[in-house]
mmCIF file with all atom_site columns, C-alpha atoms in Angstrom:
data_model
loop_
_atom_site.group_PDB
_atom_site.id
_atom_site.type_symbol
_atom_site.label_atom_id
_atom_site.label_alt_id
_atom_site.label_comp_id
_atom_site.label_asym_id
_atom_site.label_entity_id
_atom_site.label_seq_id
_atom_site.pdbx_PDB_ins_code
_atom_site.Cartn_x
_atom_site.Cartn_y
_atom_site.Cartn_z
_atom_site.occupancy
_atom_site.B_iso_or_equiv
_atom_site.pdbx_formal_charge
_atom_site.auth_seq_id
_atom_site.auth_comp_id
_atom_site.auth_asym_id
_atom_site.auth_atom_id
_atom_site.pdbx_PDB_model_num
ATOM 1   C CA . UNK A 1 1   ? 0.102  0.037   0.026   1.00 61.00 ? 1   UNK A CA 1
ATOM 2   C CA . UNK A 1 2   ? 1.242  3.419   -0.890  1.00 67.00 ? 2   UNK A CA 1
ATOM 3   C CA . UNK A 1 3   ? 0.358  5.443   2.428   1.00 65.00 ? 3   UNK A CA 1
ATOM 4   C CA . UNK A 1 4   ? 0.946  8.931   0.792   1.00 64.00 ? 4   UNK A CA 1
ATOM 5   C CA . UNK A 1 5   ? 0.604  9.253   -2.978  1.00 64.00 ? 5   UNK A CA 1
ATOM 6   C CA . UNK A 1 6   ? -2.281 6.857   -3.700  1.00 64.00 ? 6   UNK A CA 1
ATOM 7   C CA . UNK A 1 7   ? -0.147 5.147   -6.293  1.00 70.00 ? 7   UNK A CA 1
ATOM 8   C CA . UNK A 1 8   ? -1.376 1.587   -7.467  1.00 71.00 ? 8   UNK A CA 1
ATOM 9   C CA . UNK A 1 9   ? 1.079  -0.842  -6.463  1.00 77.00 ? 9   UNK A CA 1
ATOM 10  C CA . UNK A 1 10  ? 0.572  -4.671  -7.755  1.00 79.00 ? 10  UNK A CA 1
ATOM 11  C CA . UNK A 1 11  ? 1.984  -7.762  -6.453  1.00 81.00 ? 11  UNK A CA 1
ATOM 12  C CA . UNK A 1 12  ? 3.209  -9.936  -9.389  1.00 81.00 ? 12  UNK A CA 1
ATOM 13  C CA . UNK A 1 13  ? 3.405  -13.759 -9.503  1.00 79.00 ? 13  UNK A CA 1
ATOM 14  C CA . UNK A 1 14  ? 5.009  -14.919 -6.210  1.00 83.00 ? 14  UNK A CA 1
ATOM 15  C CA . UNK A 1 15  ? 5.429  -11.654 -4.454  1.00 87.00 ? 15  UNK A CA 1
ATOM 16  C CA . UNK A 1 16  ? 3.411  -11.798 -1.201  1.00 89.00 ? 16  UNK A CA 1
ATOM 17  C CA . UNK A 1 17  ? 3.056  -10.366 2.314   1.00 90.00 ? 17  UNK A CA 1
ATOM 18  C CA . UNK A 1 18  ? 4.797  -12.722 4.789   1.00 93.00 ? 18  UNK A CA 1
ATOM 19  C CA . UNK A 1 19  ? 4.926  -12.992 8.649   1.00 95.00 ? 19  UNK A CA 1
ATOM 20  C CA . UNK A 1 20  ? 8.119  -14.788 8.937   1.00 93.00 ? 20  UNK A CA 1
ATOM 21  C CA . UNK A 1 21  ? 10.257 -11.580 8.822   1.00 95.00 ? 21  UNK A CA 1
ATOM 22  C CA . UNK A 1 22  ? 9.183  -7.886  9.586   1.00 95.00 ? 22  UNK A CA 1
ATOM 23  C CA . UNK A 1 23  ? 11.430 -5.048  10.590  1.00 96.00 ? 23  UNK A CA 1
ATOM 24  C CA . UNK A 1 24  ? 8.437  -3.117  11.863  1.00 95.00 ? 24  UNK A CA 1
ATOM 25  C CA . UNK A 1 25  ? 4.783  -4.459  12.313  1.00 93.00 ? 25  UNK A CA 1
ATOM 26  C CA . UNK A 1 26  ? 3.715  -7.862  11.775  1.00 94.00 ? 26  UNK A CA 1
ATOM 27  C CA . UNK A 1 27  ? 4.740  -8.597  8.050   1.00 95.00 ? 27  UNK A CA 1
ATOM 28  C CA . UNK A 1 28  ? 6.858  -7.514  5.143   1.00 94.00 ? 28  UNK A CA 1
ATOM 29  C CA . UNK A 1 29  ? 7.077  -8.140  1.476   1.00 92.00 ? 29  UNK A CA 1
ATOM 30  C CA . UNK A 1 30  ? 8.585  -11.496 0.498   1.00 91.00 ? 30  UNK A CA 1
ATOM 31  C CA . UNK A 1 31  ? 10.191 -11.927 -2.960  1.00 88.00 ? 31  UNK A CA 1
ATOM 32  C CA . UNK A 1 32  ? 10.815 -15.711 -3.085  1.00 83.00 ? 32  UNK A CA 1
ATOM 33  C CA . UNK A 1 33  ? 13.046 -17.796 -5.479  1.00 77.00 ? 33  UNK A CA 1
ATOM 34  C CA . UNK A 1 34  ? 11.365 -21.073 -6.006  1.00 66.00 ? 34  UNK A CA 1
ATOM 35  C CA . UNK A 1 35  ? 11.920 -22.981 -9.233  1.00 55.00 ? 35  UNK A CA 1
ATOM 36  C CA . UNK A 1 36  ? 10.437 -21.214 -12.208 1.00 54.00 ? 36  UNK A CA 1
ATOM 37  C CA . UNK A 1 37  ? 8.296  -18.899 -10.146 1.00 61.00 ? 37  UNK A CA 1
ATOM 38  C CA . UNK A 1 38  ? 9.054  -14.922 -10.225 1.00 69.00 ? 38  UNK A CA 1
ATOM 39  C CA . UNK A 1 39  ? 8.049  -12.060 -8.206  1.00 75.00 ? 39  UNK A CA 1
ATOM 40  C CA . UNK A 1 40  ? 8.123  -8.343  -7.961  1.00 78.00 ? 40  UNK A CA 1
ATOM 41  C CA . UNK A 1 41  ? 6.053  -5.479  -6.899  1.00 81.00 ? 41  UNK A CA 1
ATOM 42  C CA . UNK A 1 42  ? 5.041  -2.944  -9.894  1.00 77.00 ? 42  UNK A CA 1
ATOM 43  C CA . UNK A 1 43  ? 3.669  0.536   -9.713  1.00 76.00 ? 43  UNK A CA 1
ATOM 44  C CA . UNK A 1 44  ? 1.533  1.948   -12.253 1.00 71.00 ? 44  UNK A CA 1
ATOM 45  C CA . UNK A 1 45  ? 3.057  4.258   -15.059 1.00 71.00 ? 45  UNK A CA 1
ATOM 46  C CA . UNK A 1 46  ? 3.052  7.877   -13.781 1.00 74.00 ? 46  UNK A CA 1
ATOM 47  C CA . UNK A 1 47  ? 4.749  10.861  -15.199 1.00 77.00 ? 47  UNK A CA 1
ATOM 48  C CA . UNK A 1 48  ? 4.904  12.236  -11.821 1.00 78.00 ? 48  UNK A CA 1
ATOM 49  C CA . UNK A 1 49  ? 7.567  9.654   -10.854 1.00 82.00 ? 49  UNK A CA 1
ATOM 50  C CA . UNK A 1 50  ? 10.091 11.593  -13.036 1.00 89.00 ? 50  UNK A CA 1
ATOM 51  C CA . UNK A 1 51  ? 12.731 12.934  -10.642 1.00 93.00 ? 51  UNK A CA 1
ATOM 52  C CA . UNK A 1 52  ? 14.048 15.233  -13.322 1.00 94.00 ? 52  UNK A CA 1
ATOM 53  C CA . UNK A 1 53  ? 17.194 17.028  -12.153 1.00 96.00 ? 53  UNK A CA 1
ATOM 54  C CA . UNK A 1 54  ? 16.118 17.513  -8.716  1.00 96.00 ? 54  UNK A CA 1
ATOM 55  C CA . UNK A 1 55  ? 16.896 15.814  -5.369  1.00 97.00 ? 55  UNK A CA 1
ATOM 56  C CA . UNK A 1 56  ? 15.378 12.461  -4.324  1.00 97.00 ? 56  UNK A CA 1
ATOM 57  C CA . UNK A 1 57  ? 15.679 9.572   -2.080  1.00 97.00 ? 57  UNK A CA 1
ATOM 58  C CA . UNK A 1 58  ? 15.104 5.818   -2.436  1.00 96.00 ? 58  UNK A CA 1
ATOM 59  C CA . UNK A 1 59  ? 15.430 3.948   1.056   1.00 97.00 ? 59  UNK A CA 1
ATOM 60  C CA . UNK A 1 60  ? 14.039 0.867   2.952   1.00 97.00 ? 60  UNK A CA 1
ATOM 61  C CA . UNK A 1 61  ? 14.992 -2.336  4.820   1.00 97.00 ? 61  UNK A CA 1
ATOM 62  C CA . UNK A 1 62  ? 16.405 -5.327  3.206   1.00 96.00 ? 62  UNK A CA 1
ATOM 63  C CA . UNK A 1 63  ? 16.695 -8.953  4.447   1.00 96.00 ? 63  UNK A CA 1
ATOM 64  C CA . UNK A 1 64  ? 18.413 -11.399 2.073   1.00 92.00 ? 64  UNK A CA 1
ATOM 65  C CA . UNK A 1 65  ? 17.950 -15.221 1.927   1.00 83.00 ? 65  UNK A CA 1
ATOM 66  C CA . UNK A 1 66  ? 21.544 -16.325 1.437   1.00 72.00 ? 66  UNK A CA 1
ATOM 67  C CA . UNK A 1 67  ? 20.290 -19.318 -0.890  1.00 73.00 ? 67  UNK A CA 1
ATOM 68  C CA . UNK A 1 68  ? 20.000 -16.821 -3.921  1.00 74.00 ? 68  UNK A CA 1
ATOM 69  C CA . UNK A 1 69  ? 23.111 -16.357 -5.950  1.00 76.00 ? 69  UNK A CA 1
ATOM 70  C CA . UNK A 1 70  ? 24.119 -13.848 -8.499  1.00 80.00 ? 70  UNK A CA 1
ATOM 71  C CA . UNK A 1 71  ? 22.606 -10.538 -9.050  1.00 86.00 ? 71  UNK A CA 1
ATOM 72  C CA . UNK A 1 72  ? 19.529 -9.440  -7.073  1.00 90.00 ? 72  UNK A CA 1
ATOM 73  C CA . UNK A 1 73  ? 17.294 -6.554  -7.873  1.00 91.00 ? 73  UNK A CA 1
ATOM 74  C CA . UNK A 1 74  ? 16.143 -4.260  -4.947  1.00 94.00 ? 74  UNK A CA 1
ATOM 75  C CA . UNK A 1 75  ? 14.775 -1.542  -6.983  1.00 93.00 ? 75  UNK A CA 1
ATOM 76  C CA . UNK A 1 76  ? 14.389 -1.004  -10.729 1.00 91.00 ? 76  UNK A CA 1
ATOM 77  C CA . UNK A 1 77  ? 12.649 1.948   -12.844 1.00 89.00 ? 77  UNK A CA 1
ATOM 78  C CA . UNK A 1 78  ? 14.003 0.789   -16.200 1.00 85.00 ? 78  UNK A CA 1
ATOM 79  C CA . UNK A 1 79  ? 11.333 0.271   -19.084 1.00 79.00 ? 79  UNK A CA 1
ATOM 80  C CA . UNK A 1 80  ? 11.668 -3.218  -20.484 1.00 76.00 ? 80  UNK A CA 1
ATOM 81  C CA . UNK A 1 81  ? 14.852 -3.496  -22.577 1.00 74.00 ? 81  UNK A CA 1
ATOM 82  C CA . UNK A 1 82  ? 16.208 0.025   -22.050 1.00 77.00 ? 82  UNK A CA 1
ATOM 83  C CA . UNK A 1 83  ? 19.085 1.437   -20.259 1.00 81.00 ? 83  UNK A CA 1
ATOM 84  C CA . UNK A 1 84  ? 19.020 5.133   -19.628 1.00 84.00 ? 84  UNK A CA 1
ATOM 85  C CA . UNK A 1 85  ? 18.708 7.629   -16.908 1.00 89.00 ? 85  UNK A CA 1
ATOM 86  C CA . UNK A 1 86  ? 16.456 5.304   -14.637 1.00 91.00 ? 86  UNK A CA 1
ATOM 87  C CA . UNK A 1 87  ? 17.627 4.731   -10.836 1.00 94.00 ? 87  UNK A CA 1
ATOM 88  C CA . UNK A 1 88  ? 18.417 1.002   -10.308 1.00 94.00 ? 88  UNK A CA 1
ATOM 89  C CA . UNK A 1 89  ? 19.750 -0.675  -7.026  1.00 96.00 ? 89  UNK A CA 1
ATOM 90  C CA . UNK A 1 90  ? 21.196 -4.096  -7.237  1.00 95.00 ? 90  UNK A CA 1
ATOM 91  C CA . UNK A 1 91  ? 23.001 -6.565  -4.883  1.00 94.00 ? 91  UNK A CA 1
ATOM 92  C CA . UNK A 1 92  ? 25.782 -8.617  -6.164  1.00 92.00 ? 92  UNK A CA 1
ATOM 93  C CA . UNK A 1 93  ? 26.896 -11.113 -3.491  1.00 89.00 ? 93  UNK A CA 1
ATOM 94  C CA . UNK A 1 94  ? 27.692 -8.959  -0.726  1.00 91.00 ? 94  UNK A CA 1
ATOM 95  C CA . UNK A 1 95  ? 28.224 -5.636  -2.820  1.00 94.00 ? 95  UNK A CA 1
ATOM 96  C CA . UNK A 1 96  ? 25.246 -3.212  -3.413  1.00 95.00 ? 96  UNK A CA 1
ATOM 97  C CA . UNK A 1 97  ? 25.195 -1.254  -6.569  1.00 97.00 ? 97  UNK A CA 1
ATOM 98  C CA . UNK A 1 98  ? 23.660 1.985   -7.823  1.00 97.00 ? 98  UNK A CA 1
ATOM 99  C CA . UNK A 1 99  ? 23.188 1.590   -11.475 1.00 95.00 ? 99  UNK A CA 1
ATOM 100 C CA . UNK A 1 100 ? 21.964 4.207   -14.120 1.00 93.00 ? 100 UNK A CA 1
ATOM 101 C CA . UNK A 1 101 ? 22.556 4.854   -17.816 1.00 90.00 ? 101 UNK A CA 1
ATOM 102 C CA . UNK A 1 102 ? 23.627 1.315   -18.219 1.00 89.00 ? 102 UNK A CA 1
ATOM 103 C CA . UNK A 1 103 ? 26.601 1.452   -15.795 1.00 94.00 ? 103 UNK A CA 1
ATOM 104 C CA . UNK A 1 104 ? 27.440 1.049   -12.302 1.00 95.00 ? 104 UNK A CA 1
ATOM 105 C CA . UNK A 1 105 ? 27.815 4.578   -10.809 1.00 97.00 ? 105 UNK A CA 1
ATOM 106 C CA . UNK A 1 106 ? 28.375 3.682   -7.149  1.00 98.00 ? 106 UNK A CA 1
ATOM 107 C CA . UNK A 1 107 ? 29.727 0.198   -5.780  1.00 96.00 ? 107 UNK A CA 1
ATOM 108 C CA . UNK A 1 108 ? 30.115 -0.641  -2.342  1.00 93.00 ? 108 UNK A CA 1
ATOM 109 C CA . UNK A 1 109 ? 32.554 -2.748  -0.649  1.00 89.00 ? 109 UNK A CA 1
ATOM 110 C CA . UNK A 1 110 ? 31.445 -6.174  0.801   1.00 90.00 ? 110 UNK A CA 1
ATOM 111 C CA . UNK A 1 111 ? 28.935 -4.531  3.250   1.00 92.00 ? 111 UNK A CA 1
ATOM 112 C CA . UNK A 1 112 ? 25.871 -6.509  2.735   1.00 92.00 ? 112 UNK A CA 1
ATOM 113 C CA . UNK A 1 113 ? 24.975 -9.320  5.020   1.00 89.00 ? 113 UNK A CA 1
ATOM 114 C CA . UNK A 1 114 ? 23.672 -12.459 3.724   1.00 86.00 ? 114 UNK A CA 1
ATOM 115 C CA . UNK A 1 115 ? 23.364 -14.249 7.093   1.00 82.00 ? 115 UNK A CA 1
ATOM 116 C CA . UNK A 1 116 ? 19.879 -13.146 7.819   1.00 87.00 ? 116 UNK A CA 1
ATOM 117 C CA . UNK A 1 117 ? 19.498 -9.722  9.311   1.00 93.00 ? 117 UNK A CA 1
ATOM 118 C CA . UNK A 1 118 ? 17.523 -6.469  8.448   1.00 97.00 ? 118 UNK A CA 1
ATOM 119 C CA . UNK A 1 119 ? 19.765 -3.649  6.702   1.00 96.00 ? 119 UNK A CA 1
ATOM 120 C CA . UNK A 1 120 ? 18.653 -0.151  6.022   1.00 97.00 ? 120 UNK A CA 1
ATOM 121 C CA . UNK A 1 121 ? 19.573 0.959   2.619   1.00 97.00 ? 121 UNK A CA 1
ATOM 122 C CA . UNK A 1 122 ? 19.237 4.466   0.852   1.00 98.00 ? 122 UNK A CA 1
ATOM 123 C CA . UNK A 1 123 ? 20.363 6.243   -2.351  1.00 98.00 ? 123 UNK A CA 1
ATOM 124 C CA . UNK A 1 124 ? 19.914 9.913   -2.099  1.00 98.00 ? 124 UNK A CA 1
ATOM 125 C CA . UNK A 1 125 ? 20.570 12.968  -4.355  1.00 98.00 ? 125 UNK A CA 1
ATOM 126 C CA . UNK A 1 126 ? 21.454 16.156  -2.952  1.00 98.00 ? 126 UNK A CA 1
ATOM 127 C CA . UNK A 1 127 ? 22.481 19.106  -5.076  1.00 97.00 ? 127 UNK A CA 1
ATOM 128 C CA . UNK A 1 128 ? 23.861 17.078  -7.868  1.00 97.00 ? 128 UNK A CA 1
ATOM 129 C CA . UNK A 1 129 ? 25.673 14.591  -5.567  1.00 98.00 ? 129 UNK A CA 1
ATOM 130 C CA . UNK A 1 130 ? 24.242 11.030  -5.265  1.00 98.00 ? 130 UNK A CA 1
ATOM 131 C CA . UNK A 1 131 ? 25.298 8.886   -2.334  1.00 98.00 ? 131 UNK A CA 1
ATOM 132 C CA . UNK A 1 132 ? 24.423 5.364   -1.176  1.00 98.00 ? 132 UNK A CA 1
ATOM 133 C CA . UNK A 1 133 ? 24.286 4.315   2.545   1.00 98.00 ? 133 UNK A CA 1
ATOM 134 C CA . UNK A 1 134 ? 24.038 0.976   4.074   1.00 97.00 ? 134 UNK A CA 1
ATOM 135 C CA . UNK A 1 135 ? 23.243 1.040   7.886   1.00 97.00 ? 135 UNK A CA 1
ATOM 136 C CA . UNK A 1 136 ? 23.441 4.565   7.621   1.00 98.00 ? 136 UNK A CA 1
ATOM 137 C CA . UNK A 1 137 ? 27.133 4.705   6.578   1.00 97.00 ? 137 UNK A CA 1
ATOM 138 C CA . UNK A 1 138 ? 28.060 5.879   3.181   1.00 98.00 ? 138 UNK A CA 1
ATOM 139 C CA . UNK A 1 139 ? 28.992 2.983   0.943   1.00 97.00 ? 139 UNK A CA 1
ATOM 140 C CA . UNK A 1 140 ? 31.271 3.637   -2.096  1.00 97.00 ? 140 UNK A CA 1
ATOM 141 C CA . UNK A 1 141 ? 32.164 6.999   -3.618  1.00 97.00 ? 141 UNK A CA 1
ATOM 142 C CA . UNK A 1 142 ? 29.990 10.001  -4.288  1.00 98.00 ? 142 UNK A CA 1
ATOM 143 C CA . UNK A 1 143 ? 28.681 10.191  -7.677  1.00 98.00 ? 143 UNK A CA 1
ATOM 144 C CA . UNK A 1 144 ? 28.512 13.683  -9.366  1.00 98.00 ? 144 UNK A CA 1
ATOM 145 C CA . UNK A 1 145 ? 25.083 13.248  -10.787 1.00 97.00 ? 145 UNK A CA 1
ATOM 146 C CA . UNK A 1 146 ? 23.491 15.800  -13.343 1.00 95.00 ? 146 UNK A CA 1
ATOM 147 C CA . UNK A 1 147 ? 21.313 13.289  -15.022 1.00 95.00 ? 147 UNK A CA 1
ATOM 148 C CA . UNK A 1 148 ? 17.569 14.291  -15.760 1.00 95.00 ? 148 UNK A CA 1
ATOM 149 C CA . UNK A 1 149 ? 15.966 11.111  -14.419 1.00 93.00 ? 149 UNK A CA 1
ATOM 150 C CA . UNK A 1 150 ? 12.823 10.341  -16.456 1.00 87.00 ? 150 UNK A CA 1
ATOM 151 C CA . UNK A 1 151 ? 11.482 7.109   -14.904 1.00 77.00 ? 151 UNK A CA 1
ATOM 152 C CA . UNK A 1 152 ? 7.857  6.467   -15.375 1.00 75.00 ? 152 UNK A CA 1
ATOM 153 C CA . UNK A 1 153 ? 7.412  3.342   -13.493 1.00 80.00 ? 153 UNK A CA 1
ATOM 154 C CA . UNK A 1 154 ? 8.817  1.742   -10.248 1.00 86.00 ? 154 UNK A CA 1
ATOM 155 C CA . UNK A 1 155 ? 9.572  -1.929  -9.550  1.00 88.00 ? 155 UNK A CA 1
ATOM 156 C CA . UNK A 1 156 ? 10.588 -3.306  -6.198  1.00 91.00 ? 156 UNK A CA 1
ATOM 157 C CA . UNK A 1 157 ? 12.268 -7.002  -5.934  1.00 89.00 ? 157 UNK A CA 1
ATOM 158 C CA . UNK A 1 158 ? 13.035 -7.643  -9.638  1.00 86.00 ? 158 UNK A CA 1
ATOM 159 C CA . UNK A 1 159 ? 13.784 -6.121  -12.855 1.00 82.00 ? 159 UNK A CA 1
ATOM 160 C CA . UNK A 1 160 ? 10.936 -4.632  -14.797 1.00 73.00 ? 160 UNK A CA 1
ATOM 161 C CA . UNK A 1 161 ? 11.039 -7.204  -17.475 1.00 68.00 ? 161 UNK A CA 1
ATOM 162 C CA . UNK A 1 162 ? 8.086  -9.354  -17.821 1.00 61.00 ? 162 UNK A CA 1
ATOM 163 C CA . UNK A 1 163 ? 8.356  -13.042 -16.218 1.00 62.00 ? 163 UNK A CA 1
ATOM 164 C CA . UNK A 1 164 ? 12.035 -12.091 -15.146 1.00 66.00 ? 164 UNK A CA 1
ATOM 165 C CA . UNK A 1 165 ? 13.732 -14.996 -13.274 1.00 64.00 ? 165 UNK A CA 1
ATOM 166 C CA . UNK A 1 166 ? 17.305 -13.949 -13.398 1.00 70.00 ? 166 UNK A CA 1
ATOM 167 C CA . UNK A 1 167 ? 17.523 -11.054 -10.904 1.00 82.00 ? 167 UNK A CA 1
ATOM 168 C CA . UNK A 1 168 ? 14.934 -11.670 -8.273  1.00 85.00 ? 168 UNK A CA 1
ATOM 169 C CA . UNK A 1 169 ? 15.565 -10.422 -5.066  1.00 90.00 ? 169 UNK A CA 1
ATOM 170 C CA . UNK A 1 170 ? 15.450 -13.632 -3.011  1.00 89.00 ? 170 UNK A CA 1
ATOM 171 C CA . UNK A 1 171 ? 14.432 -11.890 0.328   1.00 91.00 ? 171 UNK A CA 1
ATOM 172 C CA . UNK A 1 172 ? 12.338 -9.544  2.034   1.00 94.00 ? 172 UNK A CA 1
ATOM 173 C CA . UNK A 1 173 ? 11.734 -5.635  1.965   1.00 95.00 ? 173 UNK A CA 1
ATOM 174 C CA . UNK A 1 174 ? 10.105 -3.632  4.492   1.00 96.00 ? 174 UNK A CA 1
ATOM 175 C CA . UNK A 1 175 ? 9.307  0.074   5.209   1.00 94.00 ? 175 UNK A CA 1
ATOM 176 C CA . UNK A 1 176 ? 10.409 1.370   1.587   1.00 93.00 ? 176 UNK A CA 1
ATOM 177 C CA . UNK A 1 177 ? 10.154 4.959   0.879   1.00 92.00 ? 177 UNK A CA 1
ATOM 178 C CA . UNK A 1 178 ? 10.644 7.105   -2.244  1.00 91.00 ? 178 UNK A CA 1
ATOM 179 C CA . UNK A 1 179 ? 10.927 10.833  -1.836  1.00 92.00 ? 179 UNK A CA 1
ATOM 180 C CA . UNK A 1 180 ? 10.746 13.025  -4.902  1.00 92.00 ? 180 UNK A CA 1
ATOM 181 C CA . UNK A 1 181 ? 12.270 16.579  -4.379  1.00 95.00 ? 181 UNK A CA 1
ATOM 182 C CA . UNK A 1 182 ? 14.154 15.882  -1.232  1.00 96.00 ? 182 UNK A CA 1
ATOM 183 C CA . UNK A 1 183 ? 17.656 14.497  -0.751  1.00 98.00 ? 183 UNK A CA 1
ATOM 184 C CA . UNK A 1 184 ? 17.344 13.111  2.889   1.00 97.00 ? 184 UNK A CA 1
ATOM 185 C CA . UNK A 1 185 ? 20.939 11.983  3.426   1.00 98.00 ? 185 UNK A CA 1
ATOM 186 C CA . UNK A 1 186 ? 24.334 13.639  2.646   1.00 98.00 ? 186 UNK A CA 1
ATOM 187 C CA . UNK A 1 187 ? 26.100 12.356  5.413   1.00 98.00 ? 187 UNK A CA 1
ATOM 188 C CA . UNK A 1 188 ? 26.178 9.291   7.868   1.00 98.00 ? 188 UNK A CA 1
ATOM 189 C CA . UNK A 1 189 ? 23.045 8.972   9.658   1.00 98.00 ? 189 UNK A CA 1
ATOM 190 C CA . UNK A 1 190 ? 21.270 6.887   12.298  1.00 98.00 ? 190 UNK A CA 1
ATOM 191 C CA . UNK A 1 191 ? 18.770 4.573   10.471  1.00 97.00 ? 191 UNK A CA 1
ATOM 192 C CA . UNK A 1 192 ? 15.024 4.970   11.512  1.00 94.00 ? 192 UNK A CA 1
ATOM 193 C CA . UNK A 1 193 ? 14.051 3.136   14.503  1.00 95.00 ? 193 UNK A CA 1
ATOM 194 C CA . UNK A 1 194 ? 10.513 3.419   14.024  1.00 95.00 ? 194 UNK A CA 1
ATOM 195 C CA . UNK A 1 195 ? 8.140  3.065   10.891  1.00 92.00 ? 195 UNK A CA 1
ATOM 196 C CA . UNK A 1 196 ? 7.890  6.247   8.709   1.00 88.00 ? 196 UNK A CA 1
ATOM 197 C CA . UNK A 1 197 ? 4.952  8.535   9.742   1.00 84.00 ? 197 UNK A CA 1
ATOM 198 C CA . UNK A 1 198 ? 2.034  8.490   7.308   1.00 74.00 ? 198 UNK A CA 1
ATOM 199 C CA . UNK A 1 199 ? 2.247  12.044  6.376   1.00 62.00 ? 199 UNK A CA 1
#
């Protein structure tokens, strides 16, 4: 449920609410990896999602299942078959990657845990500088970012490609937030200790 903007979000295939793990409350979004099943959560297409050249923040809580290997998609906003100015957040083994324009712009060291723990992640652009944070600590270098982000669709837990099996998350997401017009983090910070307010 989008608690602020009224956006329509749709679970696809195996994406589901799950009570086995939750950072806050009683459940979180599970993106399982099971045989030939795939999963993601899609938004509707909406021109209001374009970040343009302004500030923005994408953040949430991540809990990975160590049985998934290879690339995992946390967040994707690319149209199918297109690599352009579209924010994408990936995990590759224990590394988290911020990808746009078809290239990795920020790559962390081995900061992602595969041992079963909730981890806060954030990517935030402030005044033309984009930074990535894991657990409130900047991961990787600062990317000088003048891109005009024209994303029209948001996707959690997988790529936006139809019936995609290759880059599924294999884990849980909770308390995800996308903020257009506000770069919330430009230096190390303490991750939230409670759910975001519904306002």
